[in-house]
Amino acid sequence: IRPRRKMRLLGPNEEISSINQLDELVLQTTDQRRFVFSRKSVRLSRILHEASTPVVDLPQVDSSMMEPLAQYLEHYTNTDPPAIPKPLDQPLHECIPPWDVEYLQQYALTGDKVTDKLVRLMNASSFLGIDPLRELLCATFANLLRGKSAEEAQAILGITEPFTREEELIAERKFPFLKEKPAA
């Protein structure tokens, strides 16, 4: 993936007034770094597309996520990402464009392990309302777990200890679909 470099880091001494507020937006991350994006490139983000201020604070996004977010948003500035089939009945790499496969390999995957970067990118795309990216990342997550035994899934997720009963109850409350259904 070749960076298009439309996004840029705002220098520590550079004033917000130096940007073209009609065409650009400043995103400030949790680690107080400021990035300039073109307003056109953020059209897929419900949160950023409708921003009425020149600076948007991102309390749930750190600067390490800005490059992957920028790559995705800038790639799809003028086109819509293709829909991912639901249900996902074939390997993900067979039903998404080659650019998306390369993107996932560069930013979200390390072999067949769920990485911290994949989870953080899922959270950032969800927080920013970038639905096509969130769906791509969730499909990636599901694809990693498809057809795996409980033990294999635990290894992929990096789970080394079984959940305590208290942890199971918390997960069941938070995600009701996880609760085992009684045998009929």
PDB file of C-alpha atoms in Angstrom:
ATOM      1  CA  ILE A   1       0.000   0.000   0.000  1.00  0.00           C
ATOM      2  CA  ARG A   2       1.468   3.316  -1.013  1.00  0.00           C
ATOM      3  CA  PRO A   3       0.772   6.224   1.319  1.00  0.00           C
ATOM      4  CA  ARG A   4      -1.030   9.075  -0.405  1.00  0.00           C
ATOM      5  CA  ARG A   5       0.116  11.479   2.281  1.00  0.00           C
ATOM      6  CA  LYS A   6      -2.962  13.698   2.315  1.00  0.00           C
ATOM      7  CA  MET A   7      -2.959  13.401   6.098  1.00  0.00           C
ATOM      8  CA  ARG A   8      -0.198  15.290   7.840  1.00  0.00           C
ATOM      9  CA  LEU A   9       0.949  15.879  11.372  1.00  0.00           C
ATOM     10  CA  LEU A  10       0.407  19.435  12.576  1.00  0.00           C
ATOM     11  CA  GLY A  11       3.664  20.743  14.014  1.00  0.00           C
ATOM     12  CA  PRO A  12       3.815  21.545  17.742  1.00  0.00           C
ATOM     13  CA  ASN A  13       4.217  25.264  17.016  1.00  0.00           C
ATOM     14  CA  GLU A  14       1.865  25.318  14.040  1.00  0.00           C
ATOM     15  CA  GLU A  15      -1.369  27.164  14.691  1.00  0.00           C
ATOM     16  CA  ILE A  16      -4.819  25.832  13.812  1.00  0.00           C
ATOM     17  CA  SER A  17      -5.369  29.051  11.887  1.00  0.00           C
ATOM     18  CA  SER A  18      -2.740  27.865   9.381  1.00  0.00           C
ATOM     19  CA  ILE A  19      -5.112  25.258   7.953  1.00  0.00           C
ATOM     20  CA  ASN A  20      -7.832  25.849   5.376  1.00  0.00           C
ATOM     21  CA  GLN A  21     -10.844  25.238   7.650  1.00  0.00           C
ATOM     22  CA  LEU A  22     -13.220  24.848   4.704  1.00  0.00           C
ATOM     23  CA  ASP A  23     -11.225  21.949   3.250  1.00  0.00           C
ATOM     24  CA  GLU A  24      -9.335  20.560   6.243  1.00  0.00           C
ATOM     25  CA  LEU A  25     -10.000  19.196   9.695  1.00  0.00           C
ATOM     26  CA  VAL A  26      -7.628  18.745  12.644  1.00  0.00           C
ATOM     27  CA  LEU A  27      -7.943  15.537  14.655  1.00  0.00           C
ATOM     28  CA  GLN A  28      -6.386  15.551  18.117  1.00  0.00           C
ATOM     29  CA  THR A  29      -5.545  12.136  19.554  1.00  0.00           C
ATOM     30  CA  THR A  30      -5.374  10.955  23.161  1.00  0.00           C
ATOM     31  CA  ASP A  31      -1.623  11.561  23.156  1.00  0.00           C
ATOM     32  CA  GLN A  32      -2.224  15.202  22.112  1.00  0.00           C
ATOM     33  CA  ARG A  33      -0.858  14.863  18.594  1.00  0.00           C
ATOM     34  CA  ARG A  34      -2.748  16.803  15.927  1.00  0.00           C
ATOM     35  CA  PHE A  35      -3.325  15.469  12.431  1.00  0.00           C
ATOM     36  CA  VAL A  36      -4.724  17.366   9.457  1.00  0.00           C
ATOM     37  CA  PHE A  37      -7.127  15.488   7.175  1.00  0.00           C
ATOM     38  CA  SER A  38      -8.921  16.766   4.116  1.00  0.00           C
ATOM     39  CA  ARG A  39     -12.649  17.062   4.820  1.00  0.00           C
ATOM     40  CA  LYS A  40     -13.287  15.142   1.611  1.00  0.00           C
ATOM     41  CA  SER A  41     -11.269  12.148   2.833  1.00  0.00           C
ATOM     42  CA  VAL A  42     -13.344  11.728   6.015  1.00  0.00           C
ATOM     43  CA  ARG A  43     -16.671  11.290   4.188  1.00  0.00           C
ATOM     44  CA  LEU A  44     -17.002   7.651   5.362  1.00  0.00           C
ATOM     45  CA  SER A  45     -16.871   8.700   9.021  1.00  0.00           C
ATOM     46  CA  ARG A  46     -20.243   9.707  10.449  1.00  0.00           C
ATOM     47  CA  ILE A  47     -18.502  11.581  13.267  1.00  0.00           C
ATOM     48  CA  LEU A  48     -15.875  13.438  11.244  1.00  0.00           C
ATOM     49  CA  HIS A  49     -17.938  14.120   8.136  1.00  0.00           C
ATOM     50  CA  GLU A  50     -20.428  16.147  10.147  1.00  0.00           C
ATOM     51  CA  ALA A  51     -17.865  17.979  12.296  1.00  0.00           C
ATOM     52  CA  SER A  52     -18.670  21.674  12.468  1.00  0.00           C
ATOM     53  CA  THR A  53     -15.514  22.712  14.329  1.00  0.00           C
ATOM     54  CA  PRO A  54     -12.006  22.828  12.841  1.00  0.00           C
ATOM     55  CA  VAL A  55     -10.598  20.630  15.644  1.00  0.00           C
ATOM     56  CA  VAL A  56     -12.074  17.293  16.729  1.00  0.00           C
ATOM     57  CA  ASP A  57     -10.803  15.667  19.925  1.00  0.00           C
ATOM     58  CA  LEU A  58     -10.555  11.891  19.706  1.00  0.00           C
ATOM     59  CA  PRO A  59     -10.555  10.668  23.326  1.00  0.00           C
ATOM     60  CA  GLN A  60     -10.505   7.009  22.265  1.00  0.00           C
ATOM     61  CA  VAL A  61      -7.950   7.118  19.450  1.00  0.00           C
ATOM     62  CA  ASP A  62      -4.172   7.345  19.850  1.00  0.00           C
ATOM     63  CA  SER A  63      -1.748   8.581  17.215  1.00  0.00           C
ATOM     64  CA  SER A  64      -0.623   5.059  16.254  1.00  0.00           C
ATOM     65  CA  MET A  65      -4.058   4.500  14.679  1.00  0.00           C
ATOM     66  CA  MET A  66      -3.981   7.606  12.479  1.00  0.00           C
ATOM     67  CA  GLU A  67      -1.857   6.151   9.676  1.00  0.00           C
ATOM     68  CA  PRO A  68      -4.066   3.060   9.160  1.00  0.00           C
ATOM     69  CA  LEU A  69      -7.234   5.167   9.418  1.00  0.00           C
ATOM     70  CA  ALA A  70      -5.842   7.695   6.939  1.00  0.00           C
ATOM     71  CA  GLN A  71      -4.816   4.964   4.492  1.00  0.00           C
ATOM     72  CA  TYR A  72      -8.328   3.511   4.470  1.00  0.00           C
ATOM     73  CA  LEU A  73     -10.178   6.829   4.316  1.00  0.00           C
ATOM     74  CA  GLU A  74      -7.919   8.240   1.624  1.00  0.00           C
ATOM     75  CA  HIS A  75      -8.109   5.080  -0.487  1.00  0.00           C
ATOM     76  CA  TYR A  76     -11.913   5.273  -0.464  1.00  0.00           C
ATOM     77  CA  THR A  77     -12.182   9.068  -0.785  1.00  0.00           C
ATOM     78  CA  ASN A  78     -13.838   8.915  -4.214  1.00  0.00           C
ATOM     79  CA  THR A  79     -15.378   5.438  -4.205  1.00  0.00           C
ATOM     80  CA  ASP A  80     -17.437   3.374  -1.819  1.00  0.00           C
ATOM     81  CA  PRO A  81     -15.851   0.286  -0.320  1.00  0.00           C
ATOM     82  CA  PRO A  82     -17.469  -2.906  -1.634  1.00  0.00           C
ATOM     83  CA  ALA A  83     -19.973  -4.589   0.659  1.00  0.00           C
ATOM     84  CA  ILE A  84     -18.779  -7.667   2.509  1.00  0.00           C
ATOM     85  CA  PRO A  85     -21.107 -10.632   1.968  1.00  0.00           C
ATOM     86  CA  LYS A  86     -23.208 -11.689   4.944  1.00  0.00           C
ATOM     87  CA  PRO A  87     -23.041 -14.382   5.974  1.00  0.00           C
ATOM     88  CA  LEU A  88     -19.376 -14.784   5.218  1.00  0.00           C
ATOM     89  CA  ASP A  89     -19.492 -18.188   3.528  1.00  0.00           C
ATOM     90  CA  GLN A  90     -16.015 -18.212   1.989  1.00  0.00           C
ATOM     91  CA  PRO A  91     -12.549 -17.102   3.107  1.00  0.00           C
ATOM     92  CA  LEU A  92     -12.484 -13.326   3.454  1.00  0.00           C
ATOM     93  CA  HIS A  93      -9.558 -12.803   1.074  1.00  0.00           C
ATOM     94  CA  GLU A  94     -11.649 -14.352  -1.712  1.00  0.00           C
ATOM     95  CA  CYS A  95     -14.490 -11.853  -1.423  1.00  0.00           C
ATOM     96  CA  ILE A  96     -12.731  -8.535  -0.856  1.00  0.00           C
ATOM     97  CA  PRO A  97     -10.572  -6.452  -3.209  1.00  0.00           C
ATOM     98  CA  PRO A  98      -6.805  -7.074  -3.271  1.00  0.00           C
ATOM     99  CA  TRP A  99      -6.191  -3.602  -1.806  1.00  0.00           C
ATOM    100  CA  ASP A 100      -8.254  -4.526   1.281  1.00  0.00           C
ATOM    101  CA  VAL A 101      -6.339  -7.810   1.663  1.00  0.00           C
ATOM    102  CA  GLU A 102      -3.035  -5.920   1.529  1.00  0.00           C
ATOM    103  CA  TYR A 103      -4.378  -3.323   3.979  1.00  0.00           C
ATOM    104  CA  LEU A 104      -5.308  -6.035   6.485  1.00  0.00           C
ATOM    105  CA  GLN A 105      -1.917  -7.706   6.131  1.00  0.00           C
ATOM    106  CA  GLN A 106      -0.131  -4.411   6.683  1.00  0.00           C
ATOM    107  CA  TYR A 107      -2.166  -3.027   9.552  1.00  0.00           C
ATOM    108  CA  ALA A 108      -4.297  -5.662  11.252  1.00  0.00           C
ATOM    109  CA  LEU A 109      -2.881  -9.176  11.035  1.00  0.00           C
ATOM    110  CA  THR A 110       0.124 -11.113  12.177  1.00  0.00           C
ATOM    111  CA  GLY A 111      -0.369 -14.607  10.827  1.00  0.00           C
ATOM    112  CA  ASP A 112      -3.498 -16.100  12.330  1.00  0.00           C
ATOM    113  CA  LYS A 113      -3.407 -14.180  15.609  1.00  0.00           C
ATOM    114  CA  VAL A 114      -5.762 -11.473  16.771  1.00  0.00           C
ATOM    115  CA  THR A 115      -3.424  -8.575  17.367  1.00  0.00           C
ATOM    116  CA  ASP A 116      -3.762  -5.645  19.705  1.00  0.00           C
ATOM    117  CA  LYS A 117      -3.579  -3.421  16.623  1.00  0.00           C
ATOM    118  CA  LEU A 118      -6.591  -5.194  15.042  1.00  0.00           C
ATOM    119  CA  VAL A 119      -8.636  -4.669  18.206  1.00  0.00           C
ATOM    120  CA  ARG A 120      -7.563  -1.019  18.568  1.00  0.00           C
ATOM    121  CA  LEU A 121      -8.328  -0.370  14.894  1.00  0.00           C
ATOM    122  CA  MET A 122     -11.760  -1.989  15.345  1.00  0.00           C
ATOM    123  CA  ASN A 123     -12.406   0.272  18.335  1.00  0.00           C
ATOM    124  CA  ALA A 124     -11.197   3.401  16.511  1.00  0.00           C
ATOM    125  CA  SER A 125     -13.320   2.678  13.423  1.00  0.00           C
ATOM    126  CA  SER A 126     -16.325   2.028  15.643  1.00  0.00           C
ATOM    127  CA  PHE A 127     -15.770   5.213  17.672  1.00  0.00           C
ATOM    128  CA  LEU A 128     -15.420   7.303  14.488  1.00  0.00           C
ATOM    129  CA  GLY A 129     -18.420   5.686  12.793  1.00  0.00           C
ATOM    130  CA  ILE A 130     -16.402   4.354   9.845  1.00  0.00           C
ATOM    131  CA  ASP A 131     -18.830   1.492   9.255  1.00  0.00           C
ATOM    132  CA  PRO A 132     -17.219  -0.078   6.156  1.00  0.00           C
ATOM    133  CA  LEU A 133     -13.849  -0.329   7.928  1.00  0.00           C
ATOM    134  CA  ARG A 134     -15.433  -1.656  11.114  1.00  0.00           C
ATOM    135  CA  GLU A 135     -17.269  -4.300   9.084  1.00  0.00           C
ATOM    136  CA  LEU A 136     -14.059  -5.280   7.279  1.00  0.00           C
ATOM    137  CA  LEU A 137     -12.205  -5.634  10.571  1.00  0.00           C
ATOM    138  CA  CYS A 138     -15.036  -7.554  12.241  1.00  0.00           C
ATOM    139  CA  ALA A 139     -15.195  -9.888   9.218  1.00  0.00           C
ATOM    140  CA  THR A 140     -11.431 -10.365   9.575  1.00  0.00           C
ATOM    141  CA  PHE A 141     -11.918 -11.257  13.229  1.00  0.00           C
ATOM    142  CA  ALA A 142     -14.742 -13.696  12.386  1.00  0.00           C
ATOM    143  CA  ASN A 143     -12.713 -15.201   9.542  1.00  0.00           C
ATOM    144  CA  LEU A 144      -9.860 -15.950  11.949  1.00  0.00           C
ATOM    145  CA  LEU A 145     -12.232 -17.866  14.225  1.00  0.00           C
ATOM    146  CA  ARG A 146     -14.244 -19.656  11.532  1.00  0.00           C
ATOM    147  CA  GLY A 147     -14.264 -23.433  11.982  1.00  0.00           C
ATOM    148  CA  LYS A 148     -11.935 -23.364  14.971  1.00  0.00           C
ATOM    149  CA  SER A 149     -12.360 -25.453  18.108  1.00  0.00           C
ATOM    150  CA  ALA A 150     -12.675 -23.684  21.456  1.00  0.00           C
ATOM    151  CA  GLU A 151      -9.018 -24.435  22.172  1.00  0.00           C
ATOM    152  CA  GLU A 152      -7.879 -23.102  18.795  1.00  0.00           C
ATOM    153  CA  ALA A 153     -10.012 -19.967  19.248  1.00  0.00           C
ATOM    154  CA  GLN A 154      -8.478 -19.398  22.683  1.00  0.00           C
ATOM    155  CA  ALA A 155      -4.985 -19.673  21.174  1.00  0.00           C
ATOM    156  CA  ILE A 156      -5.881 -17.194  18.401  1.00  0.00           C
ATOM    157  CA  LEU A 157      -7.317 -14.772  20.971  1.00  0.00           C
ATOM    158  CA  GLY A 158      -4.337 -15.225  23.298  1.00  0.00           C
ATOM    159  CA  ILE A 159      -6.471 -16.626  26.113  1.00  0.00           C
ATOM    160  CA  THR A 160      -4.245 -18.736  28.346  1.00  0.00           C
ATOM    161  CA  GLU A 161      -6.451 -19.191  31.407  1.00  0.00           C
ATOM    162  CA  PRO A 162     -10.085 -20.307  31.488  1.00  0.00           C
ATOM    163  CA  PHE A 163     -12.612 -17.640  32.428  1.00  0.00           C
ATOM    164  CA  THR A 164     -13.763 -17.574  36.023  1.00  0.00           C
ATOM    165  CA  ARG A 165     -17.510 -17.953  36.593  1.00  0.00           C
ATOM    166  CA  GLU A 166     -17.648 -14.223  37.422  1.00  0.00           C
ATOM    167  CA  GLU A 167     -15.964 -13.342  34.092  1.00  0.00           C
ATOM    168  CA  GLU A 168     -18.407 -15.620  32.252  1.00  0.00           C
ATOM    169  CA  LEU A 169     -21.382 -13.869  33.879  1.00  0.00           C
ATOM    170  CA  ILE A 170     -20.024 -10.442  32.956  1.00  0.00           C
ATOM    171  CA  ALA A 171     -19.523 -11.559  29.335  1.00  0.00           C
ATOM    172  CA  GLU A 172     -23.026 -13.104  29.203  1.00  0.00           C
ATOM    173  CA  ARG A 173     -24.576  -9.846  30.474  1.00  0.00           C
ATOM    174  CA  LYS A 174     -22.558  -7.751  28.048  1.00  0.00           C
ATOM    175  CA  PHE A 175     -23.060 -10.132  25.099  1.00  0.00           C
ATOM    176  CA  PRO A 176     -26.303 -12.113  25.641  1.00  0.00           C
ATOM    177  CA  PHE A 177     -25.790 -14.148  22.466  1.00  0.00           C
ATOM    178  CA  LEU A 178     -22.856 -15.889  24.174  1.00  0.00           C
ATOM    179  CA  LYS A 179     -25.086 -17.598  26.708  1.00  0.00           C
ATOM    180  CA  GLU A 180     -25.338 -21.289  25.997  1.00  0.00           C
ATOM    181  CA  LYS A 181     -28.807 -22.406  25.011  1.00  0.00           C
ATOM    182  CA  PRO A 182     -30.228 -25.403  26.911  1.00  0.00           C
ATOM    183  CA  ALA A 183     -30.334 -28.662  24.947  1.00  0.00           C
ATOM    184  CA  ALA A 184     -33.732 -29.327  23.410  1.00  0.00           C
TER     185      ALA A 184
END
